[in-house]
Amino acid sequence: MSNRTLAILKPDCVRKNFQGKVLSKIQEAGFKVLAMKQIRLTKSQAEGFYAVHKGRPFFAELTAFMSSGPCVPIALERNDAVATFRKTIGATDPAEAEPGTVRREFADSKGENIVHGSDSDENAKIEIGFFFSDSELLG
Ligand code: UDP
Ligand code: MG
């Protein structure tokens, strides 16, 4: 079934000027872009987006990083979008990610790992709604 996931090109991706390289890999993996923009999250917006990780030891570092510069949220569509996208980006820690994945190719560390991907259809819907209104999703 064709469905949706949310990607974010994280602030390290933007700082390194790797947006084009990463978007190419995403498009080569068969994803269609429904919506995309560049924004800078405030610390409290980053805390809201990652609320599920509140209380984890990396929460403060993660939300400081995600609000440290502009990022690029992208709503994507493909069949089996969530699982296929997570396969395309690879494991959270780039050292553990399969060769050829986005994180293995472009990321420096488990914290600064270039790209976010939703982990379920339910969270994809919530996360897309965090950044985009329905009328901005153009298929
Ligand atoms: N993270 C981290 N240290 C960890 C685990 C996660 O810095 O030990 C950061 C990393 O940027 C990761 C994000 O927190 O992408 C969200 O963690 P999650 O476990 O959801 O990983 P993901 O779904 O992004 O692969
Ligand atoms: Mg996650």
mmCIF file with all atom_site columns, C-alpha atoms and ligand atoms in Angstrom:
data_model
loop_
_atom_site.group_PDB
_atom_site.id
_atom_site.type_symbol
_atom_site.label_atom_id
_atom_site.label_alt_id
_atom_site.label_comp_id
_atom_site.label_asym_id
_atom_site.label_entity_id
_atom_site.label_seq_id
_atom_site.pdbx_PDB_ins_code
_atom_site.Cartn_x
_atom_site.Cartn_y
_atom_site.Cartn_z
_atom_site.occupancy
_atom_site.B_iso_or_equiv
_atom_site.pdbx_formal_charge
_atom_site.auth_seq_id
_atom_site.auth_comp_id
_atom_site.auth_asym_id
_atom_site.auth_atom_id
_atom_site.pdbx_PDB_model_num
ATOM   1   C  CA  . MET A 1 1   ? 0.000  0.000  0.000  1.00 0.00 ? 1   MET A CA  1
ATOM   2   C  CA  . SER A 1 2   ? 1.252  3.478  -0.829 1.00 0.00 ? 2   SER A CA  1
ATOM   3   C  CA  . ASN A 1 3   ? 1.659  5.465  2.350  1.00 0.00 ? 3   ASN A CA  1
ATOM   4   C  CA  . ARG A 1 4   ? 3.656  8.181  4.025  1.00 0.00 ? 4   ARG A CA  1
ATOM   5   C  CA  . THR A 1 5   ? 6.613  8.810  6.275  1.00 0.00 ? 5   THR A CA  1
ATOM   6   C  CA  . LEU A 1 6   ? 8.368  11.874 7.636  1.00 0.00 ? 6   LEU A CA  1
ATOM   7   C  CA  . ALA A 1 7   ? 12.043 12.491 6.959  1.00 0.00 ? 7   ALA A CA  1
ATOM   8   C  CA  . ILE A 1 8   ? 14.045 15.336 8.468  1.00 0.00 ? 8   ILE A CA  1
ATOM   9   C  CA  . LEU A 1 9   ? 17.397 16.334 7.037  1.00 0.00 ? 9   LEU A CA  1
ATOM   10  C  CA  . LYS A 1 10  ? 18.940 17.196 10.395 1.00 0.00 ? 10  LYS A CA  1
ATOM   11  C  CA  . PRO A 1 11  ? 21.075 20.295 11.155 1.00 0.00 ? 11  PRO A CA  1
ATOM   12  C  CA  . ASP A 1 12  ? 24.335 18.367 10.512 1.00 0.00 ? 12  ASP A CA  1
ATOM   13  C  CA  . CYS A 1 13  ? 23.083 17.520 7.003  1.00 0.00 ? 13  CYS A CA  1
ATOM   14  C  CA  . VAL A 1 14  ? 22.308 21.175 6.287  1.00 0.00 ? 14  VAL A CA  1
ATOM   15  C  CA  . ARG A 1 15  ? 25.628 22.362 7.782  1.00 0.00 ? 15  ARG A CA  1
ATOM   16  C  CA  . LYS A 1 16  ? 27.568 19.956 5.589  1.00 0.00 ? 16  LYS A CA  1
ATOM   17  C  CA  . ASN A 1 17  ? 25.561 21.035 2.534  1.00 0.00 ? 17  ASN A CA  1
ATOM   18  C  CA  . PHE A 1 18  ? 24.537 17.389 1.938  1.00 0.00 ? 18  PHE A CA  1
ATOM   19  C  CA  . GLN A 1 19  ? 20.825 18.073 1.359  1.00 0.00 ? 19  GLN A CA  1
ATOM   20  C  CA  . GLY A 1 20  ? 21.082 17.307 -2.371 1.00 0.00 ? 20  GLY A CA  1
ATOM   21  C  CA  . LYS A 1 21  ? 23.101 14.124 -1.917 1.00 0.00 ? 21  LYS A CA  1
ATOM   22  C  CA  . VAL A 1 22  ? 20.709 12.785 0.702  1.00 0.00 ? 22  VAL A CA  1
ATOM   23  C  CA  . LEU A 1 23  ? 17.591 13.780 -1.245 1.00 0.00 ? 23  LEU A CA  1
ATOM   24  C  CA  . SER A 1 24  ? 19.009 11.987 -4.310 1.00 0.00 ? 24  SER A CA  1
ATOM   25  C  CA  . LYS A 1 25  ? 19.363 8.770  -2.339 1.00 0.00 ? 25  LYS A CA  1
ATOM   26  C  CA  . ILE A 1 26  ? 15.816 9.154  -1.030 1.00 0.00 ? 26  ILE A CA  1
ATOM   27  C  CA  . GLN A 1 27  ? 14.448 9.718  -4.537 1.00 0.00 ? 27  GLN A CA  1
ATOM   28  C  CA  . GLU A 1 28  ? 16.522 6.849  -5.959 1.00 0.00 ? 28  GLU A CA  1
ATOM   29  C  CA  . ALA A 1 29  ? 14.843 4.638  -3.349 1.00 0.00 ? 29  ALA A CA  1
ATOM   30  C  CA  . GLY A 1 30  ? 11.510 5.441  -4.989 1.00 0.00 ? 30  GLY A CA  1
ATOM   31  C  CA  . PHE A 1 31  ? 10.090 8.062  -2.639 1.00 0.00 ? 31  PHE A CA  1
ATOM   32  C  CA  . LYS A 1 32  ? 7.942  10.903 -3.916 1.00 0.00 ? 32  LYS A CA  1
ATOM   33  C  CA  . VAL A 1 33  ? 8.214  14.287 -2.176 1.00 0.00 ? 33  VAL A CA  1
ATOM   34  C  CA  . LEU A 1 34  ? 4.783  15.542 -1.015 1.00 0.00 ? 34  LEU A CA  1
ATOM   35  C  CA  . ALA A 1 35  ? 6.060  18.548 0.966  1.00 0.00 ? 35  ALA A CA  1
ATOM   36  C  CA  . MET A 1 36  ? 9.422  19.994 1.965  1.00 0.00 ? 36  MET A CA  1
ATOM   37  C  CA  . LYS A 1 37  ? 10.679 23.134 3.705  1.00 0.00 ? 37  LYS A CA  1
ATOM   38  C  CA  . GLN A 1 38  ? 13.635 24.498 5.622  1.00 0.00 ? 38  GLN A CA  1
ATOM   39  C  CA  . ILE A 1 39  ? 12.975 25.651 9.191  1.00 0.00 ? 39  ILE A CA  1
ATOM   40  C  CA  . ARG A 1 40  ? 14.846 26.161 12.422 1.00 0.00 ? 40  ARG A CA  1
ATOM   41  C  CA  . LEU A 1 41  ? 13.225 24.481 15.426 1.00 0.00 ? 41  LEU A CA  1
ATOM   42  C  CA  . THR A 1 42  ? 13.270 26.220 18.789 1.00 0.00 ? 42  THR A CA  1
ATOM   43  C  CA  . LYS A 1 43  ? 14.503 24.121 21.707 1.00 0.00 ? 43  LYS A CA  1
ATOM   44  C  CA  . SER A 1 44  ? 10.940 23.701 22.927 1.00 0.00 ? 44  SER A CA  1
ATOM   45  C  CA  . GLN A 1 45  ? 9.699  22.650 19.468 1.00 0.00 ? 45  GLN A CA  1
ATOM   46  C  CA  . ALA A 1 46  ? 12.495 20.045 19.335 1.00 0.00 ? 46  ALA A CA  1
ATOM   47  C  CA  . GLU A 1 47  ? 11.454 18.836 22.802 1.00 0.00 ? 47  GLU A CA  1
ATOM   48  C  CA  . GLY A 1 48  ? 7.876  18.537 21.553 1.00 0.00 ? 48  GLY A CA  1
ATOM   49  C  CA  . PHE A 1 49  ? 8.850  16.616 18.434 1.00 0.00 ? 49  PHE A CA  1
ATOM   50  C  CA  . TYR A 1 50  ? 10.982 14.153 20.437 1.00 0.00 ? 50  TYR A CA  1
ATOM   51  C  CA  . ALA A 1 51  ? 8.662  14.022 23.492 1.00 0.00 ? 51  ALA A CA  1
ATOM   52  C  CA  . VAL A 1 52  ? 8.699  10.217 23.308 1.00 0.00 ? 52  VAL A CA  1
ATOM   53  C  CA  . HIS A 1 53  ? 12.408 10.319 24.275 1.00 0.00 ? 53  HIS A CA  1
ATOM   54  C  CA  . LYS A 1 54  ? 11.918 12.618 27.276 1.00 0.00 ? 54  LYS A CA  1
ATOM   55  C  CA  . GLY A 1 55  ? 13.821 11.159 30.222 1.00 0.00 ? 55  GLY A CA  1
ATOM   56  C  CA  . ARG A 1 56  ? 16.369 9.320  28.061 1.00 0.00 ? 56  ARG A CA  1
ATOM   57  C  CA  . PRO A 1 57  ? 20.016 10.233 28.753 1.00 0.00 ? 57  PRO A CA  1
ATOM   58  C  CA  . PHE A 1 58  ? 20.496 11.691 25.267 1.00 0.00 ? 58  PHE A CA  1
ATOM   59  C  CA  . PHE A 1 59  ? 17.362 13.912 25.330 1.00 0.00 ? 59  PHE A CA  1
ATOM   60  C  CA  . ALA A 1 60  ? 19.089 17.203 26.215 1.00 0.00 ? 60  ALA A CA  1
ATOM   61  C  CA  . GLU A 1 61  ? 21.858 16.686 23.675 1.00 0.00 ? 61  GLU A CA  1
ATOM   62  C  CA  . LEU A 1 62  ? 19.390 15.590 20.984 1.00 0.00 ? 62  LEU A CA  1
ATOM   63  C  CA  . THR A 1 63  ? 17.086 18.576 21.396 1.00 0.00 ? 63  THR A CA  1
ATOM   64  C  CA  . ALA A 1 64  ? 20.036 21.013 21.583 1.00 0.00 ? 64  ALA A CA  1
ATOM   65  C  CA  . PHE A 1 65  ? 21.381 19.512 18.345 1.00 0.00 ? 65  PHE A CA  1
ATOM   66  C  CA  . MET A 1 66  ? 18.012 19.556 16.574 1.00 0.00 ? 66  MET A CA  1
ATOM   67  C  CA  . SER A 1 67  ? 17.555 23.239 17.430 1.00 0.00 ? 67  SER A CA  1
ATOM   68  C  CA  . SER A 1 68  ? 21.166 24.186 16.608 1.00 0.00 ? 68  SER A CA  1
ATOM   69  C  CA  . GLY A 1 69  ? 20.481 25.238 13.027 1.00 0.00 ? 69  GLY A CA  1
ATOM   70  C  CA  . PRO A 1 70  ? 18.077 24.841 10.138 1.00 0.00 ? 70  PRO A CA  1
ATOM   71  C  CA  . CYS A 1 71  ? 16.677 21.435 9.239  1.00 0.00 ? 71  CYS A CA  1
ATOM   72  C  CA  . VAL A 1 72  ? 14.574 20.197 6.326  1.00 0.00 ? 72  VAL A CA  1
ATOM   73  C  CA  . PRO A 1 73  ? 11.423 18.195 7.107  1.00 0.00 ? 73  PRO A CA  1
ATOM   74  C  CA  . ILE A 1 74  ? 10.135 16.252 4.095  1.00 0.00 ? 74  ILE A CA  1
ATOM   75  C  CA  . ALA A 1 75  ? 6.831  14.374 3.797  1.00 0.00 ? 75  ALA A CA  1
ATOM   76  C  CA  . LEU A 1 76  ? 7.395  11.309 1.618  1.00 0.00 ? 76  LEU A CA  1
ATOM   77  C  CA  . GLU A 1 77  ? 5.178  8.772  -0.125 1.00 0.00 ? 77  GLU A CA  1
ATOM   78  C  CA  . ARG A 1 78  ? 5.934  5.234  -1.319 1.00 0.00 ? 78  ARG A CA  1
ATOM   79  C  CA  . ASN A 1 79  ? 4.576  1.761  -0.852 1.00 0.00 ? 79  ASN A CA  1
ATOM   80  C  CA  . ASP A 1 80  ? 5.614  0.454  2.575  1.00 0.00 ? 80  ASP A CA  1
ATOM   81  C  CA  . ALA A 1 81  ? 7.024  3.922  3.282  1.00 0.00 ? 81  ALA A CA  1
ATOM   82  C  CA  . VAL A 1 82  ? 8.016  3.660  6.959  1.00 0.00 ? 82  VAL A CA  1
ATOM   83  C  CA  . ALA A 1 83  ? 9.922  0.373  6.761  1.00 0.00 ? 83  ALA A CA  1
ATOM   84  C  CA  . THR A 1 84  ? 11.465 1.128  3.361  1.00 0.00 ? 84  THR A CA  1
ATOM   85  C  CA  . PHE A 1 85  ? 12.662 4.533  4.517  1.00 0.00 ? 85  PHE A CA  1
ATOM   86  C  CA  . ARG A 1 86  ? 14.249 3.115  7.672  1.00 0.00 ? 86  ARG A CA  1
ATOM   87  C  CA  . LYS A 1 87  ? 16.040 0.582  5.493  1.00 0.00 ? 87  LYS A CA  1
ATOM   88  C  CA  . THR A 1 88  ? 17.230 3.377  3.199  1.00 0.00 ? 88  THR A CA  1
ATOM   89  C  CA  . ILE A 1 89  ? 18.687 5.405  6.089  1.00 0.00 ? 89  ILE A CA  1
ATOM   90  C  CA  . GLY A 1 90  ? 20.130 2.493  8.079  1.00 0.00 ? 90  GLY A CA  1
ATOM   91  C  CA  . ALA A 1 91  ? 20.679 1.953  11.802 1.00 0.00 ? 91  ALA A CA  1
ATOM   92  C  CA  . THR A 1 92  ? 20.657 4.876  14.262 1.00 0.00 ? 92  THR A CA  1
ATOM   93  C  CA  . ASP A 1 93  ? 24.410 4.480  14.798 1.00 0.00 ? 93  ASP A CA  1
ATOM   94  C  CA  . PRO A 1 94  ? 26.155 4.950  11.425 1.00 0.00 ? 94  PRO A CA  1
ATOM   95  C  CA  . ALA A 1 95  ? 28.856 2.499  12.502 1.00 0.00 ? 95  ALA A CA  1
ATOM   96  C  CA  . GLU A 1 96  ? 26.148 -0.187 12.618 1.00 0.00 ? 96  GLU A CA  1
ATOM   97  C  CA  . ALA A 1 97  ? 24.338 0.914  9.455  1.00 0.00 ? 97  ALA A CA  1
ATOM   98  C  CA  . GLU A 1 98  ? 24.551 -1.245 6.308  1.00 0.00 ? 98  GLU A CA  1
ATOM   99  C  CA  . PRO A 1 99  ? 26.918 -0.076 3.563  1.00 0.00 ? 99  PRO A CA  1
ATOM   100 C  CA  . GLY A 1 100 ? 25.101 2.127  1.059  1.00 0.00 ? 100 GLY A CA  1
ATOM   101 C  CA  . THR A 1 101 ? 22.615 3.501  3.578  1.00 0.00 ? 101 THR A CA  1
ATOM   102 C  CA  . VAL A 1 102 ? 22.323 7.256  4.090  1.00 0.00 ? 102 VAL A CA  1
ATOM   103 C  CA  . ARG A 1 103 ? 23.637 7.188  7.644  1.00 0.00 ? 103 ARG A CA  1
ATOM   104 C  CA  . ARG A 1 104 ? 26.558 4.914  6.793  1.00 0.00 ? 104 ARG A CA  1
ATOM   105 C  CA  . GLU A 1 105 ? 27.529 7.113  3.843  1.00 0.00 ? 105 GLU A CA  1
ATOM   106 C  CA  . PHE A 1 106 ? 27.059 10.542 5.388  1.00 0.00 ? 106 PHE A CA  1
ATOM   107 C  CA  . ALA A 1 107 ? 26.751 10.490 9.208  1.00 0.00 ? 107 ALA A CA  1
ATOM   108 C  CA  . ASP A 1 108 ? 29.489 11.058 11.777 1.00 0.00 ? 108 ASP A CA  1
ATOM   109 C  CA  . SER A 1 109 ? 27.972 9.727  14.994 1.00 0.00 ? 109 SER A CA  1
ATOM   110 C  CA  . LYS A 1 110 ? 24.933 8.167  16.630 1.00 0.00 ? 110 LYS A CA  1
ATOM   111 C  CA  . GLY A 1 111 ? 23.760 11.606 17.760 1.00 0.00 ? 111 GLY A CA  1
ATOM   112 C  CA  . GLU A 1 112 ? 24.528 13.551 14.586 1.00 0.00 ? 112 GLU A CA  1
ATOM   113 C  CA  . ASN A 1 113 ? 23.174 11.011 12.142 1.00 0.00 ? 113 ASN A CA  1
ATOM   114 C  CA  . ILE A 1 114 ? 22.015 13.193 9.229  1.00 0.00 ? 114 ILE A CA  1
ATOM   115 C  CA  . VAL A 1 115 ? 18.398 12.136 8.948  1.00 0.00 ? 115 VAL A CA  1
ATOM   116 C  CA  . HIS A 1 116 ? 15.232 11.297 10.890 1.00 0.00 ? 116 HIS A CA  1
ATOM   117 C  CA  . GLY A 1 117 ? 12.700 8.680  9.800  1.00 0.00 ? 117 GLY A CA  1
ATOM   118 C  CA  . SER A 1 118 ? 9.317  7.878  11.392 1.00 0.00 ? 118 SER A CA  1
ATOM   119 C  CA  . ASP A 1 119 ? 9.101  4.516  13.155 1.00 0.00 ? 119 ASP A CA  1
ATOM   120 C  CA  . SER A 1 120 ? 5.426  3.601  12.539 1.00 0.00 ? 120 SER A CA  1
ATOM   121 C  CA  . ASP A 1 121 ? 2.467  4.640  10.370 1.00 0.00 ? 121 ASP A CA  1
ATOM   122 C  CA  . GLU A 1 122 ? 0.815  6.151  13.430 1.00 0.00 ? 122 GLU A CA  1
ATOM   123 C  CA  . ASN A 1 123 ? 3.865  8.262  14.289 1.00 0.00 ? 123 ASN A CA  1
ATOM   124 C  CA  . ALA A 1 124 ? 4.374  9.198  10.627 1.00 0.00 ? 124 ALA A CA  1
ATOM   125 C  CA  . LYS A 1 125 ? 0.919  10.791 10.594 1.00 0.00 ? 125 LYS A CA  1
ATOM   126 C  CA  . ILE A 1 126 ? 1.607  12.683 13.832 1.00 0.00 ? 126 ILE A CA  1
ATOM   127 C  CA  . GLU A 1 127 ? 5.070  13.791 12.687 1.00 0.00 ? 127 GLU A CA  1
ATOM   128 C  CA  . ILE A 1 128 ? 3.909  14.944 9.236  1.00 0.00 ? 128 ILE A CA  1
ATOM   129 C  CA  . GLY A 1 129 ? 1.182  16.939 11.015 1.00 0.00 ? 129 GLY A CA  1
ATOM   130 C  CA  . PHE A 1 130 ? 3.837  18.537 13.236 1.00 0.00 ? 130 PHE A CA  1
ATOM   131 C  CA  . PHE A 1 131 ? 5.370  20.275 10.204 1.00 0.00 ? 131 PHE A CA  1
ATOM   132 C  CA  . PHE A 1 132 ? 2.737  20.376 7.451  1.00 0.00 ? 132 PHE A CA  1
ATOM   133 C  CA  . SER A 1 133 ? -0.970 21.070 7.086  1.00 0.00 ? 133 SER A CA  1
ATOM   134 C  CA  . ASP A 1 134 ? -3.039 18.741 4.867  1.00 0.00 ? 134 ASP A CA  1
ATOM   135 C  CA  . SER A 1 135 ? -3.250 21.384 2.127  1.00 0.00 ? 135 SER A CA  1
ATOM   136 C  CA  . GLU A 1 136 ? 0.569  21.497 1.893  1.00 0.00 ? 136 GLU A CA  1
ATOM   137 C  CA  . LEU A 1 137 ? 0.806  17.776 1.061  1.00 0.00 ? 137 LEU A CA  1
ATOM   138 C  CA  . LEU A 1 138 ? 0.730  17.648 -2.716 1.00 0.00 ? 138 LEU A CA  1
ATOM   139 C  CA  . GLY A 1 139 ? 0.781  14.264 -4.340 1.00 0.00 ? 139 GLY A CA  1
HETATM 140 N  N1  . UDP B 2 .   ? 20.160 9.341  19.787 1.00 0.00 ? 1   UDP B N1  1
HETATM 141 C  C1  . UDP B 2 .   ? 21.347 9.588  20.446 1.00 0.00 ? 1   UDP B C1  1
HETATM 142 N  N2  . UDP B 2 .   ? 21.877 8.608  21.230 1.00 0.00 ? 1   UDP B N2  1
HETATM 143 C  C2  . UDP B 2 .   ? 21.273 7.396  21.404 1.00 0.00 ? 1   UDP B C2  1
HETATM 144 C  C3  . UDP B 2 .   ? 20.071 7.148  20.727 1.00 0.00 ? 1   UDP B C3  1
HETATM 145 C  C4  . UDP B 2 .   ? 19.534 8.139  19.919 1.00 0.00 ? 1   UDP B C4  1
HETATM 146 O  O1  . UDP B 2 .   ? 21.911 10.671 20.329 1.00 0.00 ? 1   UDP B O1  1
HETATM 147 O  O2  . UDP B 2 .   ? 21.804 6.538  22.140 1.00 0.00 ? 1   UDP B O2  1
HETATM 148 C  C5  . UDP B 2 .   ? 19.580 10.400 18.925 1.00 0.00 ? 1   UDP B C5  1
HETATM 149 C  C6  . UDP B 2 .   ? 19.857 10.167 17.447 1.00 0.00 ? 1   UDP B C6  1
HETATM 150 O  O3  . UDP B 2 .   ? 19.988 11.426 16.817 1.00 0.00 ? 1   UDP B O3  1
HETATM 151 C  C7  . UDP B 2 .   ? 18.581 9.453  17.011 1.00 0.00 ? 1   UDP B C7  1
HETATM 152 C  C8  . UDP B 2 .   ? 17.525 10.188 17.840 1.00 0.00 ? 1   UDP B C8  1
HETATM 153 O  O4  . UDP B 2 .   ? 18.167 10.414 19.095 1.00 0.00 ? 1   UDP B O4  1
HETATM 154 O  O5  . UDP B 2 .   ? 18.371 9.556  15.619 1.00 0.00 ? 1   UDP B O5  1
HETATM 155 C  C9  . UDP B 2 .   ? 16.238 9.433  18.067 1.00 0.00 ? 1   UDP B C9  1
HETATM 156 O  O6  . UDP B 2 .   ? 16.553 8.158  18.596 1.00 0.00 ? 1   UDP B O6  1
HETATM 157 P  P1  . UDP B 2 .   ? 15.824 6.847  18.048 1.00 0.00 ? 1   UDP B P1  1
HETATM 158 O  O7  . UDP B 2 .   ? 16.164 5.731  18.976 1.00 0.00 ? 1   UDP B O7  1
HETATM 159 O  O8  . UDP B 2 .   ? 14.380 7.141  17.795 1.00 0.00 ? 1   UDP B O8  1
HETATM 160 O  O9  . UDP B 2 .   ? 16.603 6.579  16.672 1.00 0.00 ? 1   UDP B O9  1
HETATM 161 P  P2  . UDP B 2 .   ? 16.110 6.697  15.145 1.00 0.00 ? 1   UDP B P2  1
HETATM 162 O  O10 . UDP B 2 .   ? 14.649 6.354  15.117 1.00 0.00 ? 1   UDP B O10 1
HETATM 163 O  O11 . UDP B 2 .   ? 16.366 8.133  14.728 1.00 0.00 ? 1   UDP B O11 1
HETATM 164 O  O12 . UDP B 2 .   ? 16.972 5.730  14.387 1.00 0.00 ? 1   UDP B O12 1
HETATM 165 MG MG  . MG  B 3 .   ? 13.077 7.033  16.232 1.00 0.00 ? 2   MG  B MG  1
#
